[in-house]
GROMACS .gro file of C-alpha atoms in nm:
model
  373
    1MET     CA    1   0.000   0.000   0.000
    2SER     CA    2   0.126   0.346  -0.075
    3ALA     CA    3  -0.005   0.689   0.013
    4SER     CA    4   0.146   1.034  -0.010
    5LEU     CA    5   0.293   1.144   0.323
    6PRO     CA    6   0.194   1.486   0.460
    7ARG     CA    7   0.463   1.729   0.561
    8THR     CA    8   0.334   1.742   0.917
    9ARG     CA    9   0.343   1.414   1.105
   10VAL     CA   10   0.214   1.341   1.455
   11GLY     CA   11   0.256   1.041   1.682
   12VAL     CA   12   0.018   0.796   1.847
   13TRP     CA   13   0.196   0.603   2.123
   14LEU     CA   14  -0.010   0.301   2.224
   15ILE     CA   15   0.017   0.130   2.562
   16GLY     CA   16  -0.060  -0.232   2.481
   17ALA     CA   17   0.067  -0.176   2.127
   18ARG     CA   18   0.057  -0.542   2.023
   19GLY     CA   19  -0.292  -0.611   2.156
   20SER     CA   20  -0.604  -0.665   1.950
   21VAL     CA   21  -0.736  -0.308   1.978
   22ALA     CA   22  -0.401  -0.150   1.891
   23THR     CA   23  -0.341  -0.386   1.598
   24THR     CA   24  -0.689  -0.319   1.462
   25ALA     CA   25  -0.638   0.056   1.498
   26VAL     CA   26  -0.304   0.054   1.313
   27ALA     CA   27  -0.429  -0.172   1.035
   28GLY     CA   28  -0.758   0.014   1.011
   29CYS     CA   29  -0.592   0.355   0.991
   30ALA     CA   30  -0.375   0.236   0.704
   31ALA     CA   31  -0.670   0.079   0.523
   32VAL     CA   32  -0.893   0.385   0.552
   33ALA     CA   33  -0.611   0.624   0.460
   34ALA     CA   34  -0.548   0.426   0.143
   35GLY     CA   35  -0.916   0.410   0.051
   36LEU     CA   36  -0.926   0.032   0.093
   37ARG     CA   37  -1.207   0.051   0.348
   38PRO     CA   38  -1.465   0.315   0.448
   39PRO     CA   39  -1.424   0.494   0.784
   40THR     CA   40  -1.722   0.318   0.943
   41GLY     CA   41  -1.742   0.392   1.316
   42MET     CA   42  -1.513   0.698   1.302
   43VAL     CA   43  -1.712   0.996   1.425
   44THR     CA   44  -1.427   1.230   1.326
   45GLU     CA   45  -1.489   1.137   0.961
   46THR     CA   46  -1.848   1.266   0.971
   47PRO     CA   47  -1.952   1.615   0.844
   48PRO     CA   48  -1.954   1.800   1.182
   49PHE     CA   49  -1.575   1.751   1.204
   50ALA     CA   50  -1.482   1.803   0.841
   51ASP     CA   51  -1.320   2.145   0.898
   52SER     CA   52  -1.197   2.103   1.256
   53GLY     CA   53  -0.830   2.089   1.159
   54LEU     CA   54  -0.786   1.730   1.273
   55PRO     CA   55  -0.464   1.558   1.166
   56ALA     CA   56  -0.505   1.350   0.853
   57LEU     CA   57  -0.497   0.975   0.895
   58THR     CA   58  -0.193   0.967   0.667
   59SER     CA   59  -0.009   1.191   0.916
   60LEU     CA   60  -0.039   0.947   1.207
   61VAL     CA   61   0.277   0.759   1.305
   62PHE     CA   62   0.234   0.468   1.547
   63GLY     CA   63   0.457   0.326   1.819
   64GLY     CA   64   0.413   0.214   2.176
   65HIS     CA   65   0.494  -0.006   2.472
   66ASP     CA   66   0.404  -0.370   2.523
   67THR     CA   67   0.521  -0.662   2.732
   68MET     CA   68   0.441  -0.908   2.449
   69ASP     CA   69   0.673  -0.984   2.160
   70CYS     CA   70   0.432  -1.107   1.889
   71PRO     CA   71   0.501  -0.890   1.579
   72LEU     CA   72   0.211  -0.679   1.455
   73PRO     CA   73   0.193  -0.847   1.112
   74LYS     CA   74   0.151  -1.187   1.278
   75ARG     CA   75  -0.103  -1.048   1.525
   76ALA     CA   76  -0.296  -0.897   1.235
   77GLU     CA   77  -0.300  -1.235   1.057
   78GLU     CA   78  -0.440  -1.395   1.372
   79LEU     CA   79  -0.714  -1.131   1.387
   80ALA     CA   80  -0.796  -1.186   1.020
   81ALA     CA   81  -0.821  -1.562   1.082
   82GLY     CA   82  -1.067  -1.486   1.362
   83GLY     CA   83  -1.280  -1.260   1.143
   84VAL     CA   84  -1.183  -0.938   1.321
   85LEU     CA   85  -0.991  -0.798   1.022
   86PRO     CA   86  -1.100  -0.854   0.660
   87HIS     CA   87  -0.926  -1.137   0.479
   88GLY     CA   88  -0.626  -1.008   0.288
   89LEU     CA   89  -0.604  -0.678   0.477
   90PRO     CA   90  -0.289  -0.766   0.678
   91ALA     CA   91  -0.099  -0.826   0.354
   92ALA     CA   92  -0.232  -0.504   0.200
   93VAL     CA   93  -0.108  -0.293   0.493
   94ALA     CA   94   0.200  -0.499   0.579
   95ALA     CA   95   0.438  -0.204   0.536
   96GLU     CA   96   0.244   0.007   0.787
   97LEU     CA   97   0.224  -0.279   1.037
   98LEU     CA   98   0.599  -0.340   1.009
   99ALA     CA   99   0.674   0.031   1.051
  100ALA     CA  100   0.461   0.051   1.366
  101ASP     CA  101   0.609  -0.272   1.503
  102ALA     CA  102   0.960  -0.129   1.466
  103GLU     CA  103   0.856   0.153   1.702
  104ILE     CA  104   0.731  -0.069   1.985
  105ARG     CA  105   0.946  -0.079   2.298
  106PRO     CA  106   0.940  -0.323   2.594
  107GLY     CA  107   0.686  -0.228   2.857
  108GLY     CA  108   0.685  -0.318   3.222
  109PRO     CA  109   0.741  -0.374   3.496
  110ALA     CA  110   0.800  -0.735   3.398
  111PRO     CA  111   0.821  -1.008   3.664
  112GLY     CA  112   1.150  -0.971   3.845
  113ASP     CA  113   1.202  -0.611   3.732
  114THR     CA  114   1.380  -0.438   4.021
  115ARG     CA  115   1.378  -0.087   3.881
  116SER     CA  116   1.233   0.183   4.103
  117THR     CA  117   0.919   0.377   4.011
  118GLU     CA  118   1.133   0.675   3.913
  119ARG     CA  119   1.358   0.468   3.687
  120LEU     CA  120   1.060   0.304   3.515
  121ILE     CA  121   0.891   0.640   3.448
  122ALA     CA  122   1.220   0.784   3.322
  123ALA     CA  123   1.272   0.488   3.087
  124PHE     CA  124   0.919   0.510   2.946
  125THR     CA  125   0.953   0.887   2.904
  126ALA     CA  126   1.280   0.844   2.715
  127ASP     CA  127   1.115   0.593   2.479
  128ILE     CA  128   0.836   0.837   2.397
  129GLN     CA  129   1.071   1.132   2.352
  130ASP     CA  130   1.299   0.927   2.127
  131PHE     CA  131   0.998   0.828   1.915
  132VAL     CA  132   0.900   1.193   1.869
  133GLN     CA  133   1.252   1.317   1.798
  134ARG     CA  134   1.361   1.045   1.558
  135GLY     CA  135   1.038   1.069   1.363
  136GLY     CA  136   1.048   1.448   1.343
  137LEU     CA  137   0.697   1.454   1.486
  138GLU     CA  138   0.529   1.780   1.582
  139ARG     CA  139   0.359   1.624   1.883
  140ALA     CA  140   0.231   1.291   2.011
  141VAL     CA  141  -0.051   1.149   2.216
  142VAL     CA  142  -0.024   0.850   2.450
  143VAL     CA  143  -0.328   0.619   2.441
  144ASN     CA  144  -0.371   0.336   2.691
  145VAL     CA  145  -0.538   0.035   2.527
  146ALA     CA  146  -0.378  -0.232   2.749
  147SER     CA  147  -0.573  -0.498   2.938
  148THR     CA  148  -0.762  -0.386   3.247
  149GLU     CA  149  -0.563  -0.394   3.570
  150PRO     CA  150  -0.705  -0.420   3.924
  151ALA     CA  151  -0.790  -0.094   4.098
  152ALA     CA  152  -0.491   0.076   4.260
  153ASP     CA  153  -0.437  -0.023   4.621
  154GLY     CA  154  -0.212   0.197   4.830
  155ALA     CA  155   0.046   0.456   4.735
  156ALA     CA  156   0.237   0.249   4.479
  157LEU     CA  157   0.176   0.349   4.117
  158PRO     CA  158   0.027   0.067   3.906
  159PRO     CA  159   0.164   0.016   3.551
  160SER     CA  160  -0.106   0.230   3.390
  161SER     CA  161  -0.006   0.522   3.612
  162LEU     CA  162   0.363   0.478   3.530
  163TYR     CA  163   0.282   0.521   3.163
  164ALA     CA  164   0.053   0.815   3.237
  165ALA     CA  165   0.330   0.985   3.434
  166ALA     CA  166   0.567   0.926   3.142
  167ALA     CA  167   0.319   1.090   2.903
  168LEU     CA  168   0.308   1.400   3.123
  169ARG     CA  169   0.687   1.422   3.142
  170ALA     CA  170   0.717   1.381   2.767
  171GLY     CA  171   0.470   1.669   2.716
  172CYS     CA  172   0.221   1.446   2.536
  173GLY     CA  173  -0.155   1.446   2.550
  174TYR     CA  174  -0.296   1.138   2.723
  175VAL     CA  175  -0.602   0.920   2.670
  176ASN     CA  176  -0.699   0.633   2.899
  177PHE     CA  177  -0.926   0.403   2.698
  178THR     CA  178  -0.927   0.148   2.981
  179PRO     CA  179  -1.081   0.142   3.331
  180SER     CA  180  -0.729   0.117   3.479
  181THR     CA  181  -0.610   0.391   3.714
  182GLY     CA  182  -0.387   0.592   3.479
  183LEU     CA  183  -0.395   0.961   3.569
  184HIS     CA  184  -0.662   0.900   3.834
  185HIS     CA  185  -0.399   0.811   4.094
  186PRO     CA  186  -0.380   1.081   4.366
  187ALA     CA  187  -0.002   1.090   4.339
  188LEU     CA  188  -0.032   1.224   3.983
  189ALA     CA  189  -0.288   1.498   4.049
  190ALA     CA  190  -0.033   1.776   4.092
  191ALA     CA  191   0.174   1.663   3.794
  192ALA     CA  192  -0.135   1.650   3.572
  193ALA     CA  193  -0.240   2.000   3.676
  194ALA     CA  194   0.107   2.141   3.616
  195SER     CA  195   0.181   1.959   3.292
  196GLY     CA  196  -0.022   2.179   3.060
  197VAL     CA  197  -0.122   1.884   2.839
  198PRO     CA  198  -0.477   1.781   2.753
  199TYR     CA  199  -0.604   1.445   2.872
  200ALA     CA  200  -0.918   1.235   2.844
  201GLY     CA  201  -1.063   0.908   2.970
  202ARG     CA  202  -1.150   0.669   3.103
  203ASP     CA  203  -1.285   0.331   2.988
  204GLY     CA  204  -1.403   0.341   2.629
  205LYS     CA  205  -1.778   0.306   2.580
  206THR     CA  206  -1.821   0.050   2.304
  207GLY     CA  207  -2.114  -0.183   2.375
  208GLN     CA  208  -2.331  -0.248   2.678
  209THR     CA  209  -2.269   0.090   2.841
  210LEU     CA  210  -2.320   0.269   2.509
  211LEU     CA  211  -2.668   0.119   2.497
  212ARG     CA  212  -2.730   0.201   2.863
  213SER     CA  213  -2.643   0.567   2.799
  214VAL     CA  214  -2.928   0.575   2.545
  215LEU     CA  215  -3.187   0.365   2.729
  216GLY     CA  216  -3.134   0.521   3.073
  217PRO     CA  217  -3.239   0.870   2.958
  218MET     CA  218  -3.533   0.719   2.765
  219PHE     CA  219  -3.681   0.571   3.082
  220ALA     CA  220  -3.623   0.894   3.276
  221GLN     CA  221  -3.771   1.115   3.003
  222ARG     CA  222  -4.080   0.898   2.971
  223ALA     CA  223  -4.126   0.894   3.353
  224LEU     CA  224  -4.104   0.515   3.369
  225ASP     CA  225  -3.984   0.373   3.701
  226VAL     CA  226  -3.692   0.134   3.661
  227ARG     CA  227  -3.700  -0.116   3.947
  228ALA     CA  228  -3.405  -0.336   3.852
  229TRP     CA  229  -3.134  -0.344   3.585
  230SER     CA  230  -2.912  -0.651   3.566
  231GLY     CA  231  -2.654  -0.744   3.307
  232THR     CA  232  -2.414  -1.013   3.200
  233ASN     CA  233  -2.106  -0.990   2.977
  234LEU     CA  234  -1.951  -1.289   2.803
  235LEU     CA  235  -1.612  -1.216   2.650
  236GLY     CA  236  -1.283  -1.380   2.565
  237GLY     CA  237  -0.942  -1.262   2.450
  238GLY     CA  238  -0.699  -1.076   2.672
  239ASP     CA  239  -0.969  -0.860   2.825
  240GLY     CA  240  -1.176  -1.161   2.921
  241ALA     CA  241  -0.879  -1.315   3.100
  242ALA     CA  242  -0.794  -0.987   3.273
  243LEU     CA  243  -1.152  -0.931   3.385
  244ALA     CA  244  -1.171  -1.279   3.536
  245ASP     CA  245  -0.989  -1.109   3.825
  246PRO     CA  246  -1.270  -0.976   4.051
  247ALA     CA  247  -1.068  -0.662   4.131
  248ALA     CA  248  -1.028  -0.579   3.762
  249ALA     CA  249  -1.395  -0.654   3.694
  250ALA     CA  250  -1.496  -0.420   3.976
  251ALA     CA  251  -1.301  -0.137   3.814
  252LYS     CA  252  -1.480  -0.204   3.485
  253ASN     CA  253  -1.828  -0.228   3.636
  254ALA     CA  254  -1.797   0.099   3.825
  255GLY     CA  255  -1.833   0.294   3.501
  256LYS     CA  256  -2.130   0.086   3.387
  257GLU     CA  257  -2.312   0.157   3.713
  258ARG     CA  258  -2.228   0.527   3.704
  259VAL     CA  259  -2.415   0.570   3.376
  260LEU     CA  260  -2.735   0.430   3.527
  261THR     CA  261  -2.703   0.634   3.844
  262ASP     CA  262  -2.650   0.957   3.651
  263THR     CA  263  -2.920   0.905   3.388
  264LEU     CA  264  -3.187   0.751   3.612
  265GLY     CA  265  -3.123   0.971   3.913
  266GLY     CA  266  -3.060   0.671   4.136
  267SER     CA  267  -2.926   0.316   4.141
  268PRO     CA  268  -3.177   0.041   4.060
  269GLU     CA  269  -3.138  -0.309   4.197
  270GLY     CA  270  -2.918  -0.547   4.002
  271GLU     CA  271  -2.556  -0.607   3.914
  272VAL     CA  272  -2.334  -0.662   3.614
  273HIS     CA  273  -2.151  -0.994   3.585
  274ILE     CA  274  -1.850  -1.053   3.360
  275ASP     CA  275  -1.768  -1.407   3.251
  276ASP     CA  276  -1.448  -1.507   3.074
  277VAL     CA  277  -1.524  -1.737   2.779
  278PRO     CA  278  -1.190  -1.789   2.599
  279ALA     CA  279  -1.358  -1.954   2.298
  280LEU     CA  280  -1.523  -1.621   2.209
  281GLY     CA  281  -1.188  -1.455   2.136
  282ASP     CA  282  -1.242  -1.090   2.042
  283TRP     CA  283  -1.619  -1.127   2.030
  284LYS     CA  284  -1.847  -1.042   2.318
  285THR     CA  285  -2.212  -1.075   2.413
  286ALA     CA  286  -2.379  -0.837   2.656
  287TRP     CA  287  -2.728  -0.910   2.789
  288ASP     CA  288  -2.940  -0.671   2.998
  289HIS     CA  289  -3.265  -0.739   3.183
  290ILE     CA  290  -3.456  -0.423   3.277
  291ALA     CA  291  -3.761  -0.442   3.502
  292PHE     CA  292  -3.974  -0.127   3.506
  293ASP     CA  293  -4.318   0.000   3.607
  294GLY     CA  294  -4.557   0.171   3.372
  295PHE     CA  295  -4.885   0.358   3.425
  296LEU     CA  296  -5.082   0.241   3.730
  297GLY     CA  297  -4.789   0.023   3.836
  298THR     CA  298  -4.813  -0.217   3.543
  299ARG     CA  299  -4.497  -0.426   3.551
  300MET     CA  300  -4.298  -0.468   3.233
  301VAL     CA  301  -3.959  -0.592   3.113
  302LEU     CA  302  -3.715  -0.490   2.842
  303GLN     CA  303  -3.434  -0.730   2.745
  304THR     CA  304  -3.147  -0.641   2.515
  305THR     CA  305  -2.869  -0.847   2.360
  306TRP     CA  306  -2.558  -0.686   2.215
  307GLN     CA  307  -2.318  -0.904   2.018
  308GLY     CA  308  -2.010  -0.743   1.871
  309CYS     CA  309  -1.639  -0.752   1.806
  310ASP     CA  310  -1.468  -0.555   2.080
  311SER     CA  311  -1.161  -0.461   1.876
  312ALA     CA  312  -1.364  -0.345   1.576
  313LEU     CA  313  -1.586  -0.135   1.805
  314ALA     CA  314  -1.293   0.019   1.993
  315ALA     CA  315  -1.038   0.085   1.717
  316PRO     CA  316  -1.225   0.367   1.538
  317LEU     CA  317  -1.284   0.538   1.872
  318VAL     CA  318  -0.913   0.516   1.953
  319LEU     CA  319  -0.835   0.686   1.621
  320ASP     CA  320  -1.100   0.951   1.691
  321LEU     CA  321  -0.960   1.023   2.036
  322ALA     CA  322  -0.601   1.038   1.913
  323ARG     CA  323  -0.692   1.290   1.642
  324LEU     CA  324  -0.910   1.502   1.871
  325THR     CA  325  -0.651   1.513   2.150
  326LEU     CA  326  -0.367   1.595   1.911
  327ARG     CA  327  -0.571   1.878   1.761
  328ALA     CA  328  -0.675   2.000   2.107
  329GLN     CA  329  -0.312   2.024   2.213
  330GLU     CA  330  -0.225   2.208   1.893
  331SER     CA  331  -0.503   2.460   1.965
  332GLY     CA  332  -0.369   2.525   2.317
  333ALA     CA  333  -0.610   2.312   2.520
  334ARG     CA  334  -0.487   2.179   2.853
  335GLY     CA  335  -0.625   1.975   3.139
  336PRO     CA  336  -0.930   1.746   3.125
  337LEU     CA  337  -1.111   1.731   2.791
  338THR     CA  338  -1.459   1.699   2.938
  339ASP     CA  339  -1.626   1.734   2.598
  340LEU     CA  340  -1.489   1.393   2.498
  341GLY     CA  341  -1.715   1.222   2.752
  342PHE     CA  342  -1.911   1.084   2.454
  343TYR     CA  343  -1.645   0.814   2.425
  344PHE     CA  344  -1.618   0.701   2.789
  345LYS     CA  345  -1.801   0.519   3.066
  346ASP     CA  346  -1.629   0.722   3.338
  347PRO     CA  347  -1.522   1.050   3.176
  348VAL     CA  348  -1.293   1.301   3.344
  349GLY     CA  349  -1.444   1.622   3.476
  350GLU     CA  350  -1.808   1.714   3.510
  351GLY     CA  351  -2.044   1.642   3.224
  352PRO     CA  352  -2.364   1.464   3.120
  353SER     CA  353  -2.394   1.085   3.099
  354ALA     CA  354  -2.673   1.073   2.840
  355LEU     CA  355  -2.532   0.994   2.495
  356ALA     CA  356  -2.734   1.259   2.312
  357GLU     CA  357  -2.608   1.534   2.543
  358GLN     CA  358  -2.254   1.401   2.519
  359TYR     CA  359  -2.272   1.401   2.139
  360ALA     CA  360  -2.395   1.762   2.139
  361ALA     CA  361  -2.096   1.859   2.357
  362LEU     CA  362  -1.860   1.675   2.121
  363VAL     CA  363  -1.998   1.858   1.819
  364ARG     CA  364  -1.954   2.191   1.998
  365PHE     CA  365  -1.597   2.089   2.076
  366GLY     CA  366  -1.536   2.021   1.707
  367ARG     CA  367  -1.677   2.362   1.626
  368ARG     CA  368  -1.436   2.529   1.868
  369LEU     CA  369  -1.147   2.341   1.711
  370ARG     CA  370  -1.260   2.466   1.372
  371GLU     CA  371  -1.272   2.825   1.496
  372ALA     CA  372  -0.919   2.786   1.636
  373ALA     CA  373  -0.782   2.661   1.305
   0.00000   0.00000   0.00000
């Protein structure tokens, strides 16, 4: 595949760079940029953002950190075999996958790693800065798409926060697409405030919670009393294995519950359960059972089933967020990008939880970027 390179190039540094979401994002960016596939699922490719000054897909240069050593071309072939990527696409974008793979550096801390927190952050920062300098990039954004980690316990910085701290030191915008701690650790609050970089997160909203952010406001607006809302997630792949840990699952479910609390004005009975089903691979099924009362107390039920490919749902959002954050930093934005709440279960800052209101805020954000161009 070949495409003309723009004069201005910007970086996207992925944490979990050899995972399914990252591989799909890199391959998908190359495919869309070359006109091999339409930009389905990319909100930044719709008319409201046409003149917002977003970096072109051809200007994005990928690199990142990962603890795995499977090359991106091989990972892409595995995803194609599983139906996540179209057949033949890995070969068509092999050059772009190889180029991104050459920019991936070892993550950590690996088992037995005795480096201090400071040394780890310094090493990760140096990797990001080297990526920017060698590539002659104008700026870069760090996007966490690694597997979910358990909630932080105590003063020690978890891996996601080490990478977040490195992003701040490198002067890069930061996006946490996972429910992991990242910049939310109290020890990073002062550094985030002083850094002057824009940041967004956390926990990308791709399936069950996306639907909840639409249905919750519907019940509230129609004055229907939701008595109970229960859900189950069946998923495989790396995320399924990670979320088999109850502590990691709790971090994930917190965002799902927040959407209901905010849109319904209270917390109905019921819980969300996450089951690891390795045979499903990158595919997931989310089922919700909603018990509600209608006029005169008539009891009714709504059940929904969402079946989708997690990587294919997440990858276009990752590209959207990278472009929006890069453009926000170029326009002088700093601190929490609350108008990007449209993409997250647990967004930073204060903002609405209903999808329609979040979309309106996102469109206004795109308009401001356009005016700053």
